[in-house]
Coordinates of C-alpha atoms in Angstrom, one line a residue:
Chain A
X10 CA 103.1 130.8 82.7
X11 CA 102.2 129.0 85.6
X12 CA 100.1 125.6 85.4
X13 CA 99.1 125.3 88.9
X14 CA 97.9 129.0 88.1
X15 CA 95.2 128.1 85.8
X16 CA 92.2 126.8 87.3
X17 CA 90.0 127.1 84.9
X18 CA 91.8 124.6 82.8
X19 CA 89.4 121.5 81.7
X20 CA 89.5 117.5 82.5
X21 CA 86.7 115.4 80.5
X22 CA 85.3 113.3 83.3
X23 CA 82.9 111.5 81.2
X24 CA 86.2 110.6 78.7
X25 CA 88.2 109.6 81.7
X26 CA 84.9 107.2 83.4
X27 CA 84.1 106.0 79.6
X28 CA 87.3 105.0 79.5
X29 CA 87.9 103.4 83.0
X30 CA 84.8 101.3 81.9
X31 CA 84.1 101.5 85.5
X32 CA 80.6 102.1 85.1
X33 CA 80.2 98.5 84.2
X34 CA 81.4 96.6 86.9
X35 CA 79.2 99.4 89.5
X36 CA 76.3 98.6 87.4
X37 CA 76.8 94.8 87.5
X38 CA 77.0 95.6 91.1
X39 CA 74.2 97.1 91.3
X40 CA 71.8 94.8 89.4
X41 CA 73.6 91.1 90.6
X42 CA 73.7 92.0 94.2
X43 CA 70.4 91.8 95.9
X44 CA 70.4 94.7 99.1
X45 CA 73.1 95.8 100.4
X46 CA 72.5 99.5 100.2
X47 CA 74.8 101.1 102.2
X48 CA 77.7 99.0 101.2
X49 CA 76.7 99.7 97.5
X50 CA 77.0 103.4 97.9
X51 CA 79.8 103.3 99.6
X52 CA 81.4 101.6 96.9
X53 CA 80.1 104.3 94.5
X54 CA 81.6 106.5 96.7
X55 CA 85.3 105.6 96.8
X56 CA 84.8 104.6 93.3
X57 CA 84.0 108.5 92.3
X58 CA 87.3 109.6 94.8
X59 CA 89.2 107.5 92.8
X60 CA 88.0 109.1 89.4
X61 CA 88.4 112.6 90.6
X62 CA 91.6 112.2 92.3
X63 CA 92.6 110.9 88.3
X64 CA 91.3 113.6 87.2
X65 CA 93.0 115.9 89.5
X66 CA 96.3 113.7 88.6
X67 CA 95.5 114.4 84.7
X68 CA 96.4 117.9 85.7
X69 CA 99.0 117.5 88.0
X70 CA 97.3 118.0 91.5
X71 CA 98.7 115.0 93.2
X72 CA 97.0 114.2 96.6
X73 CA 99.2 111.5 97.7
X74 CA 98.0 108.2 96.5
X75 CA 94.7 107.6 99.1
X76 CA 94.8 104.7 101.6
X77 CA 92.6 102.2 100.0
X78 CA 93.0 99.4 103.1
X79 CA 89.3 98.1 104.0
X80 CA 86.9 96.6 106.6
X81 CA 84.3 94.9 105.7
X82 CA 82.4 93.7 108.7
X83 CA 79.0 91.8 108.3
X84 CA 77.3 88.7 109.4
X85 CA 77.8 85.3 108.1
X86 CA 76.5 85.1 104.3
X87 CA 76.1 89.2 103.8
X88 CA 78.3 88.9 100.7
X89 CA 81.8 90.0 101.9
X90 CA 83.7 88.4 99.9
X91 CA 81.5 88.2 96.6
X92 CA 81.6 92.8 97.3
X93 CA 86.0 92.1 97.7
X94 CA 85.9 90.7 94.6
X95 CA 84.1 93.3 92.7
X96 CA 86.2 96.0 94.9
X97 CA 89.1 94.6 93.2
X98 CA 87.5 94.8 89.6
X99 CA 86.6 98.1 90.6
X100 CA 90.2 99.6 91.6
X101 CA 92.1 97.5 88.6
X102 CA 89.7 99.2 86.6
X103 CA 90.6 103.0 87.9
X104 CA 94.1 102.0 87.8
X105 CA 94.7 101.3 91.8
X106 CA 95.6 97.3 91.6
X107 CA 97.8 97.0 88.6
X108 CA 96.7 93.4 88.0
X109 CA 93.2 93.5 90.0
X110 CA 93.2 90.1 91.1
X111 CA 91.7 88.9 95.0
X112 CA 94.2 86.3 97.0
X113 CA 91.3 85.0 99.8
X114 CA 92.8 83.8 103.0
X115 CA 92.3 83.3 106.3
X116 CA 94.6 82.8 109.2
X117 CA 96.4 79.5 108.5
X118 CA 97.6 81.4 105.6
X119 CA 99.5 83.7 107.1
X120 CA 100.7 82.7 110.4
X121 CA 103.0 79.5 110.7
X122 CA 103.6 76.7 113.4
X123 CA 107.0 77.4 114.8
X124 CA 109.4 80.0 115.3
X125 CA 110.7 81.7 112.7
X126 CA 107.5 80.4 110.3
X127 CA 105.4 82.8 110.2
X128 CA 107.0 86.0 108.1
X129 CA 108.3 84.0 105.3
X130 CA 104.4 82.8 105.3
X131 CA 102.8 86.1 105.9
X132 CA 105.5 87.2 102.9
X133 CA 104.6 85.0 100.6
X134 CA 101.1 85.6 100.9
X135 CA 102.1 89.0 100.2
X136 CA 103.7 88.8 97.4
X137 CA 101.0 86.8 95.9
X138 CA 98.8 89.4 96.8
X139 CA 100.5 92.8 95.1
X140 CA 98.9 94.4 92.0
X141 CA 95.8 92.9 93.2
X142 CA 93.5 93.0 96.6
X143 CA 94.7 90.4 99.7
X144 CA 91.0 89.4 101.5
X145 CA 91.6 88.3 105.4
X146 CA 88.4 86.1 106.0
X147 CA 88.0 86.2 109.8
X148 CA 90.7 88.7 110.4
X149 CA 90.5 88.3 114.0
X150 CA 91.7 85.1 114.7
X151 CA 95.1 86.3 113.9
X152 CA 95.3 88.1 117.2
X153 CA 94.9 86.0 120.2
X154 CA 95.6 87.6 123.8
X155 CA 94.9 84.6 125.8
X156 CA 98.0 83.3 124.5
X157 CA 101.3 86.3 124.2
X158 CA 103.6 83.8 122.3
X159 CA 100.8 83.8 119.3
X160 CA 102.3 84.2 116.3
X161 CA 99.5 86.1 115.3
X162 CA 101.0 88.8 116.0
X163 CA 103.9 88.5 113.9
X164 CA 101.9 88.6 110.9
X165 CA 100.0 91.4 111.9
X166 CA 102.8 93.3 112.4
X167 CA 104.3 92.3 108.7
X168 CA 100.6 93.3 107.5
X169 CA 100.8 96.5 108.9
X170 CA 104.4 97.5 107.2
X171 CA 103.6 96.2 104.5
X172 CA 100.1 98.4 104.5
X173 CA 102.2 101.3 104.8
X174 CA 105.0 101.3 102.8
X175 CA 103.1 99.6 99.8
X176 CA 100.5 100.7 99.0
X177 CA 100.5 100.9 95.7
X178 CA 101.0 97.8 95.3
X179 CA 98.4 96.2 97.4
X180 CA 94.8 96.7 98.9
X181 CA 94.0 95.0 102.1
X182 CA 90.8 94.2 102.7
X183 CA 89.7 92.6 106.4
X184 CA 86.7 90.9 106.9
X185 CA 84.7 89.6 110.0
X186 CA 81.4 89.4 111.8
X187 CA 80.8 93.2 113.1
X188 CA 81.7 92.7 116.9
X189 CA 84.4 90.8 117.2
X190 CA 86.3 93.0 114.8
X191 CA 85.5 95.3 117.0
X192 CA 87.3 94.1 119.7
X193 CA 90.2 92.9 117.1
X194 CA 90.5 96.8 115.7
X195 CA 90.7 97.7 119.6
X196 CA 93.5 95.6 120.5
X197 CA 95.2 96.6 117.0
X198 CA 94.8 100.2 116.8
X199 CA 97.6 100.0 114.4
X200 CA 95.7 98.7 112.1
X201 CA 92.6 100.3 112.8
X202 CA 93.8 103.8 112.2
X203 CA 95.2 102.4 108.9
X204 CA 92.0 101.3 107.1
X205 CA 90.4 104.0 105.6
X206 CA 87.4 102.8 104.6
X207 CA 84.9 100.5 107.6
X208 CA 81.8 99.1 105.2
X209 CA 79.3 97.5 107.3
X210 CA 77.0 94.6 105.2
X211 CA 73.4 94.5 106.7
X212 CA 71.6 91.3 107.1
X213 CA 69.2 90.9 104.3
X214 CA 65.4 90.9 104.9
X215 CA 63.5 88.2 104.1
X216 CA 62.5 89.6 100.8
X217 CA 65.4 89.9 99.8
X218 CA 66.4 86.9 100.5
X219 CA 63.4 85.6 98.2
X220 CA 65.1 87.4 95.2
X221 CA 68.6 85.8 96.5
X222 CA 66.9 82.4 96.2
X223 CA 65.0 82.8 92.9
X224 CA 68.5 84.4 91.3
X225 CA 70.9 81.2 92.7
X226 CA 67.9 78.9 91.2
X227 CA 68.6 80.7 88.0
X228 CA 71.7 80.7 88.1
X229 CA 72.0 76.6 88.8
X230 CA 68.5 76.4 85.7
X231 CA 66.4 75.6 87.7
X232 CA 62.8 77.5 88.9
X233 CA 60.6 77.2 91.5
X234 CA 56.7 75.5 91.0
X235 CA 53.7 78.1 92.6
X236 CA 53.7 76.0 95.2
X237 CA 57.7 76.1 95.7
X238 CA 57.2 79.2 95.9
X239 CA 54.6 79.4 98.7
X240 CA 57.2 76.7 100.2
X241 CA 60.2 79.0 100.1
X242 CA 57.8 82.4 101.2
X243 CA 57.1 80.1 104.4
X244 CA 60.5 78.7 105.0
X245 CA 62.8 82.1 105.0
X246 CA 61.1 83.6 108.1
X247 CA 61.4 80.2 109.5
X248 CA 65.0 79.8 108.9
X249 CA 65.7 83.2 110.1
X250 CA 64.2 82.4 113.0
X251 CA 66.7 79.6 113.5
X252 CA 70.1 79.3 115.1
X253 CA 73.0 79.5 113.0
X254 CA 71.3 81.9 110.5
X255 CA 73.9 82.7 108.1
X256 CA 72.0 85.1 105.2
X257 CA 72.6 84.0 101.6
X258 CA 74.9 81.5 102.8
X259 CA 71.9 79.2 104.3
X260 CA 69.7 80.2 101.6
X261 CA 71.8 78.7 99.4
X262 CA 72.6 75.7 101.4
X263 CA 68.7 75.0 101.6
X264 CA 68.5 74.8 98.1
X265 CA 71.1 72.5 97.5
X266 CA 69.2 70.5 99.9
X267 CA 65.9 71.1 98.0
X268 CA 67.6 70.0 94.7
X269 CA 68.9 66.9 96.8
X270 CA 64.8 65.8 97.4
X271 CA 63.9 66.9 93.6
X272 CA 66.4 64.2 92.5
X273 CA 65.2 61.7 95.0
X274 CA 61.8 62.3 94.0
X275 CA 61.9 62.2 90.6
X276 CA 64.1 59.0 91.0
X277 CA 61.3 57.5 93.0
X278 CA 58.7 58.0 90.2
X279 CA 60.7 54.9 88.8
X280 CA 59.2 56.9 85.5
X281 CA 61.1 56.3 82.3
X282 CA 61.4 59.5 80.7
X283 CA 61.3 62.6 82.4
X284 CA 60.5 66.2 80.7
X285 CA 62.8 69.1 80.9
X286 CA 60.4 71.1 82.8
X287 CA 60.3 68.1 85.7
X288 CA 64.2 68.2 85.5
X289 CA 63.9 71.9 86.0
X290 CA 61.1 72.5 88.7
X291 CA 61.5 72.4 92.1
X292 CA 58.3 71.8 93.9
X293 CA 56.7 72.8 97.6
X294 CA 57.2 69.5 98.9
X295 CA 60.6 69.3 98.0
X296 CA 60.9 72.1 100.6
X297 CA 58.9 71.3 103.2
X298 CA 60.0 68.6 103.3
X299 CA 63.3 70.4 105.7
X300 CA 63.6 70.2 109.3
X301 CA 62.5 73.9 109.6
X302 CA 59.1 73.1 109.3
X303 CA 59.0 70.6 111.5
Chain B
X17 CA 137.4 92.1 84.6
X18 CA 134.1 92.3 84.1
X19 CA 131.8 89.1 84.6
X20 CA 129.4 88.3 81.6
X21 CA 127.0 85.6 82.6
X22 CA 123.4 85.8 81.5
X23 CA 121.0 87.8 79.9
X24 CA 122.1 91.6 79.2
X25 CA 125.6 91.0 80.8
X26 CA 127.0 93.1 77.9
X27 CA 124.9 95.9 78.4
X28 CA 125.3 98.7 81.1
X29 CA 123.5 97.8 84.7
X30 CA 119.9 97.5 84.6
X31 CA 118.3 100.2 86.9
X32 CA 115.6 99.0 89.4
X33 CA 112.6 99.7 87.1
X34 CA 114.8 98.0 83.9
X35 CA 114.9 95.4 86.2
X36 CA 111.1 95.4 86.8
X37 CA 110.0 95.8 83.7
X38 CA 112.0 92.3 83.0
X39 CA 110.5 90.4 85.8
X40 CA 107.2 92.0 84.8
X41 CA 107.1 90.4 81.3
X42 CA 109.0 87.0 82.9
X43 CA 105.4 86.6 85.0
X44 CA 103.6 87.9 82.2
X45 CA 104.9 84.9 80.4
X46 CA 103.7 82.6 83.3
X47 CA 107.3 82.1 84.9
X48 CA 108.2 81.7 88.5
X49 CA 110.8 84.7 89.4
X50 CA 113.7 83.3 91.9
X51 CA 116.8 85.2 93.3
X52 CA 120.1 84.0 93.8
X53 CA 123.6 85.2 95.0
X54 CA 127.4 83.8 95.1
X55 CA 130.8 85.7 95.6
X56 CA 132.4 82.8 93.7
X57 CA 132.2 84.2 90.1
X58 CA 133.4 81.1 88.1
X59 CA 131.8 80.0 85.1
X60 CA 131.2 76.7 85.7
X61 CA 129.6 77.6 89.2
X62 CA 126.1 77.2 88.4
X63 CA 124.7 76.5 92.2
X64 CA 124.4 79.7 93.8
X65 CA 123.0 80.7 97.1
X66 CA 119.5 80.9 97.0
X67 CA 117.2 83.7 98.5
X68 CA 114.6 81.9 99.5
X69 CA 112.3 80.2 97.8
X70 CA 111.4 80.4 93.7
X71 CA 108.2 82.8 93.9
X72 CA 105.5 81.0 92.2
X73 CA 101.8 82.4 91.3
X74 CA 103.0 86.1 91.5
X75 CA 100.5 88.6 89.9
X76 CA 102.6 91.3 89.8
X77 CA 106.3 92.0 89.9
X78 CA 106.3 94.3 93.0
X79 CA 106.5 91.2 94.9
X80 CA 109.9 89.7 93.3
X81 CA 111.1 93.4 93.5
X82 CA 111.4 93.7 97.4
X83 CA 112.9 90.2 97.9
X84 CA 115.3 91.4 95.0
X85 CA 115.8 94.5 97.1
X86 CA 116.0 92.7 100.5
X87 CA 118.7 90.2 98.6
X88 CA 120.5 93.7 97.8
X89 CA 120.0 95.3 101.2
X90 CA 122.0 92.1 102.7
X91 CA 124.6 91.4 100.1
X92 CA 125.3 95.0 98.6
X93 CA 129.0 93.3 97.4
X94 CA 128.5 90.3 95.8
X95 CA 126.7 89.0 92.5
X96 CA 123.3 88.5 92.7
X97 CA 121.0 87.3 89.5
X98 CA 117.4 86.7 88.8
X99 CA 116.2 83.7 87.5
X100 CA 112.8 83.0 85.4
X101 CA 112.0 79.5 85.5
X102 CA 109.8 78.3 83.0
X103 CA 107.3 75.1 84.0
X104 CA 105.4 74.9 81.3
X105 CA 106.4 70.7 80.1
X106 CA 108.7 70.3 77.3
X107 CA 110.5 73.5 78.8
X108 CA 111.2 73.0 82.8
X109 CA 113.9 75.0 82.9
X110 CA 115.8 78.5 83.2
X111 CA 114.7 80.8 80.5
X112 CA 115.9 84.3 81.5
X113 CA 118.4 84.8 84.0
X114 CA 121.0 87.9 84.6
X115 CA 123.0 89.7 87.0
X116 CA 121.5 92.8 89.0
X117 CA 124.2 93.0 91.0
X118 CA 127.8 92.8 91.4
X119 CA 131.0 93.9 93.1
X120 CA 132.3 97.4 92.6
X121 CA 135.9 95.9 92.1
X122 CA 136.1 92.3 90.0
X123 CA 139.6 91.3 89.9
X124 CA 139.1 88.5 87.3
X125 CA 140.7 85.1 86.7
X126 CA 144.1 83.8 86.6
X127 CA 144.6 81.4 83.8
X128 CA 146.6 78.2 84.9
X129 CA 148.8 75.9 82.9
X130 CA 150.0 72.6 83.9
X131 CA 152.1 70.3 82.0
X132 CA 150.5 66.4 81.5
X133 CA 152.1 64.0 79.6
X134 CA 153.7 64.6 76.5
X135 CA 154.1 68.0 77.5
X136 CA 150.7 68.9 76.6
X137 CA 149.0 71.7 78.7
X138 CA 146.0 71.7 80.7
X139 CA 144.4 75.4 80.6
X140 CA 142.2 76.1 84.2
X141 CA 140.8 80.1 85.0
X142 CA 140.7 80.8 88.5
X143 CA 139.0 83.5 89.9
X144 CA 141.4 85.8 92.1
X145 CA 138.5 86.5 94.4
X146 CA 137.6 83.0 94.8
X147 CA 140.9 82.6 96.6
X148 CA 140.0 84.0 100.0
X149 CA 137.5 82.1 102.1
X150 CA 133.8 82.3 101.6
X151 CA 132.1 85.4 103.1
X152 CA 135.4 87.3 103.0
X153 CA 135.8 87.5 98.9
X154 CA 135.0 91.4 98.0
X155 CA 134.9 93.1 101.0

């Protein structure tokens, strides 16, 4: 009797995804994230190798654990990090990140200021990291070639064992606007080759970025007037326009200045009691009143 | 003469994933994990050497494993332990700590006697391995 043999032996997929309750978190995915289509399937997508490669584990087909490492590379404000966190929710979830938390950090996290600083840093880091996913905001300002005595490179180099020999233990995801990762994975081809997965996040459109703005208003109780929103369907394509355009990121940003003029406005009425709809409604002027439409 | 210090000292060696599952629980219960080594076995020796720093805010116990390892790796001879220290106030203090590794040979102690006054006796325990010089005790 051979059990490699028998291939027509059964796994319940539907048992193994009820149980996984993965289809939560890709369905809160999909309905909380505005966009982001290709990134979204692609999460499906590693999301389903994962279930199989359980299932073929369930009856003893082991493929190697897969190389989970990641690159997400997008502009400013596509939702990077937000997506990391729901990766890691994702893979605790199928059993890949025993603990499923995300340790966020950039490069003065990992590299240190003097000699003989930088791998107890990038260890610690780590170690923090394991049973969960390690996000590297802005990956590529740990490698810096104008300068060869970088220490950069010392916690690349750290990274990279670590990627390898652990990787059970620990996702890495990398994260940076598309071209200058480019030129980081490049320089690094080390750690290019060892990221299996490259997610690009498009830039949202600007209806999109409408839904964006009416969900954060939501989300902060508040909503928009008919005129707010005429207001905000005039101002996106303005701000997009504008230098320094960073996606979700300024949309958000413009509302917090919006909500800035609703309090002074409703402060200037000098009125004594104020109604919960006024408290809650933001109105066109409070947004035209921005620079952008000047 | 085997050394008895700690948690599960009177039980046979943890293995590695014994070991794990004990640090596992340790951050489970919200303590920092910290590894220390000596080749001076005495009792009353309560500073060892430590390996770096306590690890605080681990996750996951994979982390306190390779610096237990690494510890290992660079003194395979001497006694090393692993300490959970406990922050929460009211507690601040060691609440788990054993040995995960010690010396294939451990020669024991010598007990001493000296006379005082009145002929009464002063008892002292020595360890026989303590009396070479640091770095060259169980080699």
């Amino acid at each position: 009797m051979n059990e490699l043999e028998d291939l027509n032996e059964l796994v319940d997929l539907e048992a193994l995804l009820a149980e996984s309750q993965v289809d939560e978190v890709l369905d809160e995915l999909e309905t909380e994230l505005i966009g982001l289509k290709p990134v979204k399937a692609r999460v499906r997508e590693i999301a389903s190798l994962l279930l199989i490669e359980r299932a073929r584990k369930s009856l003893g087909l082991d493929g190697g654990s897969p190389s989970l490492h990641m690159s997400f590379t997008g502009n400013p404000g596509t939702g990077k990090t937000t997506v990391a966190m729901r990766m890691a929710q994702v893979l605790h979830r199928l059993g890949y990140a025993r603990k499923g938390h995300l340790v966020a950090v950039t490069r003065d996290d990992l590299v240190g200021q003097y000699i003989g600083h930088t791998a107890p840093k990038t260890k610690d880091i780590l170690k923090k990291a394991m049973g969960g996913v390690l996000f590297i905001d802005e990956a590529y300002y740990l490698y810096r070639p104008e300068n060869e005595r970088d220490y950069g490179q010392e916690a690349i180099e750290i990274l990279l064992q670590v990627m390898e020999t652990q990787r059970d233990d620990l996702v890495v995801v990398v994260a940076g606007y598309a071209d200058r990762m480019e030129t980081f994975f490049r320089s690094n081809p080390g750690l290019s080759s060892r990221i299996a997965h490259h997610l690009e996040f498009p830039d949202y459109s600007a209806e999109e970025l409408e839904l964006i703005a009416q969900r954060m208003l939501a989300q902060m109780q508040y909503r928009l007037s008919a005129t707010g929103i005429a207001a905000l369907r005039e101002y996106i394509p303005l701000r997009m326009r504008r230098p320094h355009f960073a996606n979700a990121r300024s949309i958000r940003n413009a509302l917090d200045r919006a909500r800035l003029r609703q309090a002074n406005r409703l402060f200037g009425q000098k009125s004594a009691r104020l109604t919960r709809d006024q408290l809650m409604t933001i109105e066109g002027e409070d947004l035209r009143a921005s620079r952008v439409f000047s | 003469m085997r050394i008895t210090q700690g948690t599960f000292s009177f039980l046979p060696e943890l293995t590695d994933k014994e070991i794990r599952a004990q640090v596992d629980y340790a951050l489970s219960q919200g303590w920092a994990i910290s590894v220390e080594y000596t080749d001076d076995p005495h009792p009353r020796n309560f500073y060892w050497e430590m390996w770096g720093n306590p690890m605080f805010d681990l996750k996951d116990g994979a982390g306190a494993m390779m610096e237990i390892l690494a510890c290992r790796k660079a003194h395979p001879k001497i006694y090393i332990r692993v300490n959970a220290f406990d922050s929460t106030r009211g507690f601040e203090t060691t609440r788990l700590s054993f040995i995960v590794n010690r010396p294939a040979e451990e020669p024991g102690f010598a007990l001493k006697r000296t006379e005082t006054g009145g002929r009464n006796i002063q008892y002292t325990i020595e360890s026989y391995a303590a009396q070479s010089p640091e770095g060259r005790r169980y080699s």
